[in-house]
Amino acid sequence: MGNFVEFEILKALIAKKPDIARFELLEEVEFKGEKYPIYGLVMGPEDPKVPTFGLFAGVHGLERVGSQLVLSYIESLFEQLAWDKDLQRKFEDSRFVSIPIINPVGIAMGTRSNGNGVDLMRNSPVDAGSTAAFLVGGHRMGKWLPWYRGEVEAEMQKESKALCDFVARHMFPSQFSMSVDVHSGFGIRDRLWYPYARSKEIFPCLREVEKFKSLVDHTRPHHVYMIEAQSLNYTTHGDLWDYIFDLHCEDSKLKGDTRFFVPWTLEMGSWLWVRKNPIQLFSSLGAFNPIKEHRFRRVMRRHKPLLELFFSAVRNHEEWLKKY
């Protein structure tokens, strides 16, 4: 297959994984005669009902920094597990799951879409009606334009289905789970978005979302994140996390239980990187990634405390839900 640096990092992590980590080959997508595997990671006990934190990236191939952040976080976990008994105990009663590179062809080729020209984050069978933003909200005009959803009534792309199936298997059974999908390419502020992307209707888990916002505000009082509904910025067709959340609600209702799941999006404010270094606009990746080495290192440092907070919040959800 075509090699790219993020996949080389992933292969190195697979080779040195600790005993509690299990990598799964979820899918292989073909592009120009080459095969590109999609791997999922599961860490923790076999019991899928325990609290679970999910971390995902690489839906849009141009946004490589997201996969780099997730891979860096996983590498830190692997290294720390070798000596940190407190962290080892955390994985006795909670789980961490991840797909760090959802769209390997897009990352390898430096394109937003996958190898079929489909924007995976516009690919689910969810419609926003007439409220979706023009073009950027998803369309079916053709793959020569960005934000293409794919053909009407067509099956979802392999990458999209792999993500949905993985989350359904490893997060839906959990009594309490939250996920973070890492993106870049919007605004000068780092944002934490919660659903919905398809409409401005009230999110069913708004009460818990507001409690989590209070947790972040009080625990990290100087944090940089704007925590808001995604629809406050724009609405889109086909959002995968809207679709996955609705599937979870249907599954929970069908089984008559009260399992909890909220998918978050970390949208890193890449326009700030461009404002500080306008020349990077001349690069195809420049609008989505920090080009200067010191800014890249700062991004890797900046968001890890948030990811650690998410993991701790998932594990200790009963306490902060009562407190806030």
Tab-separated table of C-alpha atoms in Angstrom:
chain	number	residue	atom	x	y	z
A	1	MET	CA	0.000	0.000	0.000
A	2	GLY	CA	1.019	3.622	-0.289
A	3	ASN	CA	2.963	4.605	2.822
A	4	PHE	CA	2.376	7.804	4.766
A	5	VAL	CA	3.808	8.959	8.052
A	6	GLU	CA	0.650	8.533	10.124
A	7	PHE	CA	0.295	4.913	9.059
A	8	GLU	CA	3.950	4.268	9.857
A	9	ILE	CA	3.334	5.609	13.371
A	10	LEU	CA	0.265	3.389	13.687
A	11	LYS	CA	2.230	0.315	12.574
A	12	ALA	CA	4.875	1.072	15.207
A	13	LEU	CA	2.160	1.306	17.873
A	14	ILE	CA	0.674	-2.016	16.783
A	15	ALA	CA	4.116	-3.599	17.098
A	16	LYS	CA	4.663	-2.373	20.671
A	17	LYS	CA	1.131	-2.515	22.055
A	18	PRO	CA	0.715	-3.493	25.728
A	19	ASP	CA	-1.157	-6.652	26.668
A	20	ILE	CA	-4.408	-4.818	27.436
A	21	ALA	CA	-4.527	-3.294	23.929
A	22	ARG	CA	-6.173	-5.082	21.009
A	23	PHE	CA	-5.997	-3.832	17.432
A	24	GLU	CA	-8.701	-4.940	15.000
A	25	LEU	CA	-8.527	-4.813	11.211
A	26	LEU	CA	-11.920	-3.252	10.512
A	27	GLU	CA	-11.811	-2.815	6.741
A	28	GLU	CA	-9.539	-2.533	3.727
A	29	VAL	CA	-10.286	0.017	1.046
A	30	GLU	CA	-8.738	-0.155	-2.405
A	31	PHE	CA	-7.443	2.798	-4.371
A	32	LYS	CA	-5.482	2.627	-7.629
A	33	GLY	CA	-4.550	-0.991	-7.051
A	34	GLU	CA	-3.352	-0.468	-3.472
A	35	LYS	CA	-5.056	-1.633	-0.271
A	36	TYR	CA	-5.418	0.702	2.685
A	37	PRO	CA	-6.362	-0.928	6.015
A	38	ILE	CA	-8.466	0.724	8.725
A	39	TYR	CA	-7.547	-0.299	12.261
A	40	GLY	CA	-9.504	0.059	15.471
A	41	LEU	CA	-8.010	-0.063	18.956
A	42	VAL	CA	-9.704	-1.415	22.094
A	43	MET	CA	-8.073	-1.141	25.536
A	44	GLY	CA	-9.436	-2.446	28.804
A	45	PRO	CA	-11.566	-5.356	29.999
A	46	GLU	CA	-13.591	-7.589	27.731
A	47	ASP	CA	-16.836	-6.406	29.340
A	48	PRO	CA	-18.294	-3.785	26.926
A	49	LYS	CA	-20.694	-2.476	29.583
A	50	VAL	CA	-18.015	-0.612	31.537
A	51	PRO	CA	-17.589	3.174	31.009
A	52	THR	CA	-15.979	3.790	27.631
A	53	PHE	CA	-14.158	6.740	26.077
A	54	GLY	CA	-13.824	6.812	22.278
A	55	LEU	CA	-11.332	8.889	20.305
A	56	PHE	CA	-11.476	9.220	16.515
A	57	ALA	CA	-9.769	11.181	13.740
A	58	GLY	CA	-8.849	11.236	10.078
A	59	VAL	CA	-12.343	11.461	8.599
A	60	HIS	CA	-11.081	14.244	6.338
A	61	GLY	CA	-7.725	13.452	4.802
A	62	LEU	CA	-6.607	17.064	4.653
A	63	GLU	CA	-6.910	17.364	8.431
A	64	ARG	CA	-3.883	15.253	9.254
A	65	VAL	CA	-3.210	16.972	12.568
A	66	GLY	CA	-6.260	15.233	14.038
A	67	SER	CA	-4.828	11.759	13.406
A	68	GLN	CA	-1.437	12.956	14.616
A	69	LEU	CA	-2.968	14.127	17.903
A	70	VAL	CA	-4.829	10.851	18.449
A	71	LEU	CA	-1.756	8.764	17.633
A	72	SER	CA	0.297	10.897	20.018
A	73	TYR	CA	-2.262	10.352	22.775
A	74	ILE	CA	-2.253	6.591	22.196
A	75	GLU	CA	1.539	6.527	22.230
A	76	SER	CA	1.510	8.362	25.575
A	77	LEU	CA	-0.931	5.809	27.006
A	78	PHE	CA	1.257	2.921	25.863
A	79	GLU	CA	4.391	4.435	27.371
A	80	GLN	CA	2.697	5.378	30.651
A	81	LEU	CA	1.148	1.945	31.087
A	82	ALA	CA	4.626	0.457	31.339
A	83	TRP	CA	5.182	2.111	34.745
A	84	ASP	CA	1.999	3.823	35.984
A	85	LYS	CA	0.046	1.484	38.284
A	86	ASP	CA	-2.728	4.063	38.712
A	87	LEU	CA	-3.314	4.081	34.957
A	88	GLN	CA	-3.183	0.287	34.884
A	89	ARG	CA	-5.963	0.179	37.481
A	90	LYS	CA	-8.098	2.551	35.404
A	91	PHE	CA	-8.204	-0.033	32.643
A	92	GLU	CA	-9.531	-2.686	35.017
A	93	ASP	CA	-13.005	-1.109	35.028
A	94	SER	CA	-13.102	1.227	31.999
A	95	ARG	CA	-12.272	1.078	28.316
A	96	PHE	CA	-10.645	3.264	25.692
A	97	VAL	CA	-11.467	2.697	22.013
A	98	SER	CA	-10.195	4.492	18.940
A	99	ILE	CA	-9.906	4.642	15.164
A	100	PRO	CA	-7.030	7.082	14.600
A	101	ILE	CA	-7.145	6.976	10.783
A	102	ILE	CA	-10.697	6.615	9.477
A	103	ASN	CA	-9.927	7.762	5.922
A	104	PRO	CA	-6.466	6.369	5.067
A	105	VAL	CA	-6.729	7.088	1.335
A	106	GLY	CA	-7.648	10.712	1.999
A	107	ILE	CA	-4.697	11.173	4.334
A	108	ALA	CA	-2.290	9.403	1.970
A	109	MET	CA	-3.485	11.465	-1.023
A	110	GLY	CA	-3.989	14.745	0.866
A	111	THR	CA	-7.680	15.028	-0.020
A	112	ARG	CA	-10.717	15.860	2.098
A	113	SER	CA	-12.760	13.032	0.583
A	114	ASN	CA	-12.055	9.331	0.342
A	115	GLY	CA	-10.815	7.594	-2.802
A	116	ASN	CA	-14.315	7.703	-4.312
A	117	GLY	CA	-14.570	11.462	-3.934
A	118	VAL	CA	-17.086	11.209	-1.071
A	119	ASP	CA	-16.939	13.428	2.002
A	120	LEU	CA	-17.399	10.838	4.740
A	121	MET	CA	-18.820	13.382	7.180
A	122	ARG	CA	-21.679	14.032	4.737
A	123	ASN	CA	-22.209	10.363	3.899
A	124	SER	CA	-24.836	9.081	6.335
A	125	PRO	CA	-28.563	8.829	5.431
A	126	VAL	CA	-29.451	11.864	7.567
A	127	ASP	CA	-31.054	14.869	5.895
A	128	ALA	CA	-31.106	18.392	7.271
A	129	GLY	CA	-33.937	19.526	5.010
A	130	SER	CA	-33.688	22.987	3.500
A	131	THR	CA	-31.661	24.338	6.421
A	132	ALA	CA	-28.315	22.868	5.407
A	133	ALA	CA	-25.656	25.347	4.357
A	134	PHE	CA	-25.235	25.560	0.580
A	135	LEU	CA	-22.544	23.180	-0.708
A	136	VAL	CA	-20.632	22.985	2.603
A	137	GLY	CA	-23.669	21.328	4.155
A	138	GLY	CA	-23.428	18.434	1.714
A	139	HIS	CA	-24.742	17.965	-1.840
A	140	ARG	CA	-25.191	15.370	-4.583
A	141	MET	CA	-24.125	17.474	-7.581
A	142	GLY	CA	-20.980	15.476	-8.193
A	143	LYS	CA	-17.658	14.509	-6.685
A	144	TRP	CA	-15.812	17.226	-8.578
A	145	LEU	CA	-17.067	19.569	-5.838
A	146	PRO	CA	-16.046	19.230	-2.170
A	147	TRP	CA	-18.607	18.087	0.441
A	148	TYR	CA	-20.108	15.514	-1.961
A	149	ARG	CA	-22.453	13.127	-0.093
A	150	GLY	CA	-22.431	10.250	-2.552
A	151	GLU	CA	-25.222	8.941	-4.749
A	152	VAL	CA	-28.843	8.896	-3.633
A	153	GLU	CA	-29.864	5.594	-2.008
A	154	ALA	CA	-26.314	4.234	-2.318
A	155	GLU	CA	-24.793	2.298	0.570
A	156	MET	CA	-22.542	4.265	2.851
A	157	GLN	CA	-18.860	4.183	2.024
A	158	LYS	CA	-16.744	1.400	3.534
A	159	GLU	CA	-14.988	3.838	5.842
A	160	SER	CA	-18.282	5.249	7.137
A	161	LYS	CA	-19.708	1.793	7.762
A	162	ALA	CA	-16.515	0.692	9.522
A	163	LEU	CA	-16.820	3.631	11.926
A	164	CYS	CA	-20.520	3.029	12.599
A	165	ASP	CA	-20.055	-0.704	13.150
A	166	PHE	CA	-17.060	-0.197	15.441
A	167	VAL	CA	-18.884	2.329	17.643
A	168	ALA	CA	-21.997	0.128	17.776
A	169	ARG	CA	-19.967	-2.891	18.899
A	170	HIS	CA	-17.623	-1.227	21.350
A	171	MET	CA	-19.515	1.808	22.690
A	172	PHE	CA	-23.253	1.112	22.464
A	173	PRO	CA	-23.220	-1.638	25.154
A	174	SER	CA	-21.548	0.692	27.671
A	175	GLN	CA	-23.697	2.110	30.457
A	176	PHE	CA	-21.928	5.465	29.975
A	177	SER	CA	-19.795	6.498	27.029
A	178	MET	CA	-18.595	9.640	25.276
A	179	SER	CA	-16.494	10.076	22.158
A	180	VAL	CA	-14.383	12.835	20.629
A	181	ASP	CA	-13.867	13.134	16.863
A	182	VAL	CA	-10.932	15.434	16.062
A	183	HIS	CA	-11.115	17.908	13.159
A	184	SER	CA	-9.477	21.142	12.005
A	185	GLY	CA	-10.212	23.786	9.414
A	186	PHE	CA	-12.785	26.093	11.013
A	187	GLY	CA	-12.400	29.379	12.901
A	188	ILE	CA	-9.698	30.861	15.106
A	189	ARG	CA	-11.103	29.330	18.323
A	190	ASP	CA	-10.846	25.739	19.447
A	191	ARG	CA	-14.380	24.428	19.760
A	192	LEU	CA	-16.076	21.476	21.419
A	193	TRP	CA	-19.237	20.736	19.482
A	194	TYR	CA	-22.097	18.515	20.542
A	195	PRO	CA	-24.937	17.377	18.224
A	196	TYR	CA	-26.928	18.115	16.296
A	197	ALA	CA	-25.303	19.044	13.002
A	198	ARG	CA	-28.499	18.504	11.018
A	199	SER	CA	-30.800	20.954	12.819
A	200	LYS	CA	-31.090	23.518	15.585
A	201	GLU	CA	-33.530	21.391	17.572
A	202	ILE	CA	-32.795	20.798	21.244
A	203	PHE	CA	-30.287	18.002	21.754
A	204	PRO	CA	-31.906	15.222	23.840
A	205	CYS	CA	-28.912	14.999	26.211
A	206	LEU	CA	-28.623	18.755	26.703
A	207	ARG	CA	-28.883	18.459	30.496
A	208	GLU	CA	-25.864	16.145	30.664
A	209	VAL	CA	-23.982	18.233	28.098
A	210	GLU	CA	-24.460	21.350	30.236
A	211	LYS	CA	-23.255	19.448	33.294
A	212	PHE	CA	-20.153	18.366	31.398
A	213	LYS	CA	-19.562	21.966	30.333
A	214	SER	CA	-19.706	22.962	33.995
A	215	LEU	CA	-17.226	20.201	34.781
A	216	VAL	CA	-14.803	21.498	32.135
A	217	ASP	CA	-15.250	25.116	33.245
A	218	HIS	CA	-14.629	24.314	36.907
A	219	THR	CA	-11.910	21.699	36.463
A	220	ARG	CA	-10.016	23.582	33.741
A	221	PRO	CA	-10.956	27.205	34.550
A	222	HIS	CA	-8.509	28.641	32.002
A	223	HIS	CA	-9.408	26.308	29.149
A	224	VAL	CA	-9.521	27.659	25.595
A	225	TYR	CA	-12.599	25.844	24.271
A	226	MET	CA	-15.870	27.278	23.063
A	227	ILE	CA	-18.402	24.601	24.027
A	228	GLU	CA	-21.507	24.797	21.874
A	229	ALA	CA	-23.926	22.992	19.579
A	230	GLN	CA	-22.487	22.463	16.112
A	231	SER	CA	-25.647	23.829	14.506
A	232	LEU	CA	-24.897	27.296	15.898
A	233	ASN	CA	-22.241	27.566	13.178
A	234	TYR	CA	-23.841	25.687	10.267
A	235	THR	CA	-26.033	22.679	9.582
A	236	THR	CA	-25.197	19.758	7.338
A	237	HIS	CA	-26.673	16.703	5.684
A	238	GLY	CA	-25.278	13.266	6.379
A	239	ASP	CA	-23.377	13.858	9.613
A	240	LEU	CA	-22.046	10.487	10.779
A	241	TRP	CA	-22.267	11.318	14.475
A	242	ASP	CA	-25.887	12.461	14.211
A	243	TYR	CA	-26.602	9.126	12.568
A	244	ILE	CA	-24.661	7.127	15.165
A	245	PHE	CA	-26.309	8.978	18.052
A	246	ASP	CA	-29.771	8.266	16.646
A	247	LEU	CA	-28.861	4.597	16.181
A	248	HIS	CA	-27.813	4.453	19.823
A	249	CYS	CA	-31.094	6.009	20.939
A	250	GLU	CA	-33.061	3.482	18.901
A	251	ASP	CA	-31.001	0.585	20.274
A	252	SER	CA	-31.391	1.765	23.860
A	253	LYS	CA	-35.137	2.300	23.468
A	254	LEU	CA	-35.577	-1.094	21.833
A	255	LYS	CA	-33.824	-2.821	24.728
A	256	GLY	CA	-35.613	-0.719	27.329
A	257	ASP	CA	-32.525	0.532	29.159
A	258	THR	CA	-30.909	3.869	29.986
A	259	ARG	CA	-27.478	3.616	28.404
A	260	PHE	CA	-25.845	7.000	27.774
A	261	PHE	CA	-23.763	8.070	24.778
A	262	VAL	CA	-22.771	11.521	23.533
A	263	PRO	CA	-20.447	12.095	20.547
A	264	TRP	CA	-18.391	15.305	20.700
A	265	THR	CA	-16.331	16.987	17.994
A	266	LEU	CA	-13.094	18.793	18.753
A	267	GLU	CA	-12.755	21.424	16.016
A	268	MET	CA	-9.269	22.893	16.241
A	269	GLY	CA	-9.187	26.536	15.178
A	270	SER	CA	-6.796	26.261	12.263
A	271	TRP	CA	-7.430	29.786	10.992
A	272	LEU	CA	-5.281	31.003	13.875
A	273	TRP	CA	-2.334	29.067	12.457
A	274	VAL	CA	-2.929	30.722	9.069
A	275	ARG	CA	-3.221	34.184	10.600
A	276	LYS	CA	0.143	33.732	12.289
A	277	ASN	CA	1.738	32.277	9.152
A	278	PRO	CA	-0.228	33.430	6.052
A	279	ILE	CA	2.282	31.905	3.638
A	280	GLN	CA	1.050	28.414	4.518
A	281	LEU	CA	-2.115	29.137	2.518
A	282	PHE	CA	0.017	28.346	-0.533
A	283	SER	CA	0.172	24.734	0.691
A	284	SER	CA	-2.784	22.384	0.107
A	285	LEU	CA	-2.567	21.327	3.758
A	286	GLY	CA	-1.843	24.783	5.141
A	287	ALA	CA	-5.431	25.782	5.909
A	288	PHE	CA	-5.935	22.673	8.057
A	289	ASN	CA	-2.641	21.939	9.812
A	290	PRO	CA	0.061	23.786	11.751
A	291	ILE	CA	3.036	23.957	9.397
A	292	LYS	CA	5.613	25.489	11.748
A	293	GLU	CA	7.224	22.849	13.943
A	294	HIS	CA	6.817	24.793	17.193
A	295	ARG	CA	3.085	25.251	16.526
A	296	PHE	CA	2.689	21.569	15.790
A	297	ARG	CA	4.332	20.689	19.115
A	298	ARG	CA	2.096	23.202	20.881
A	299	VAL	CA	-1.028	21.573	19.399
A	300	MET	CA	0.151	18.157	20.584
A	301	ARG	CA	0.551	19.564	24.119
A	302	ARG	CA	-2.519	21.765	24.117
A	303	HIS	CA	-5.282	19.178	23.783
A	304	LYS	CA	-3.983	16.197	25.760
A	305	PRO	CA	-5.299	17.558	29.101
A	306	LEU	CA	-8.768	17.747	27.526
A	307	LEU	CA	-8.582	14.127	26.354
A	308	GLU	CA	-7.418	13.040	29.798
A	309	LEU	CA	-10.330	14.952	31.335
A	310	PHE	CA	-12.780	13.192	29.016
A	311	PHE	CA	-11.446	9.797	30.065
A	312	SER	CA	-11.648	10.692	33.752
A	313	ALA	CA	-15.142	12.136	33.308
A	314	VAL	CA	-16.379	8.958	31.650
A	315	ARG	CA	-14.957	6.821	34.454
A	316	ASN	CA	-16.398	9.043	37.198
A	317	HIS	CA	-19.626	10.144	35.556
A	318	GLU	CA	-21.881	9.357	38.504
A	319	GLU	CA	-20.049	11.832	40.736
A	320	TRP	CA	-19.975	14.888	38.482
A	321	LEU	CA	-23.494	14.328	37.217
A	322	LYS	CA	-24.618	14.675	40.856
A	323	LYS	CA	-22.293	17.575	41.640
A	324	TYR	CA	-23.178	19.831	38.693
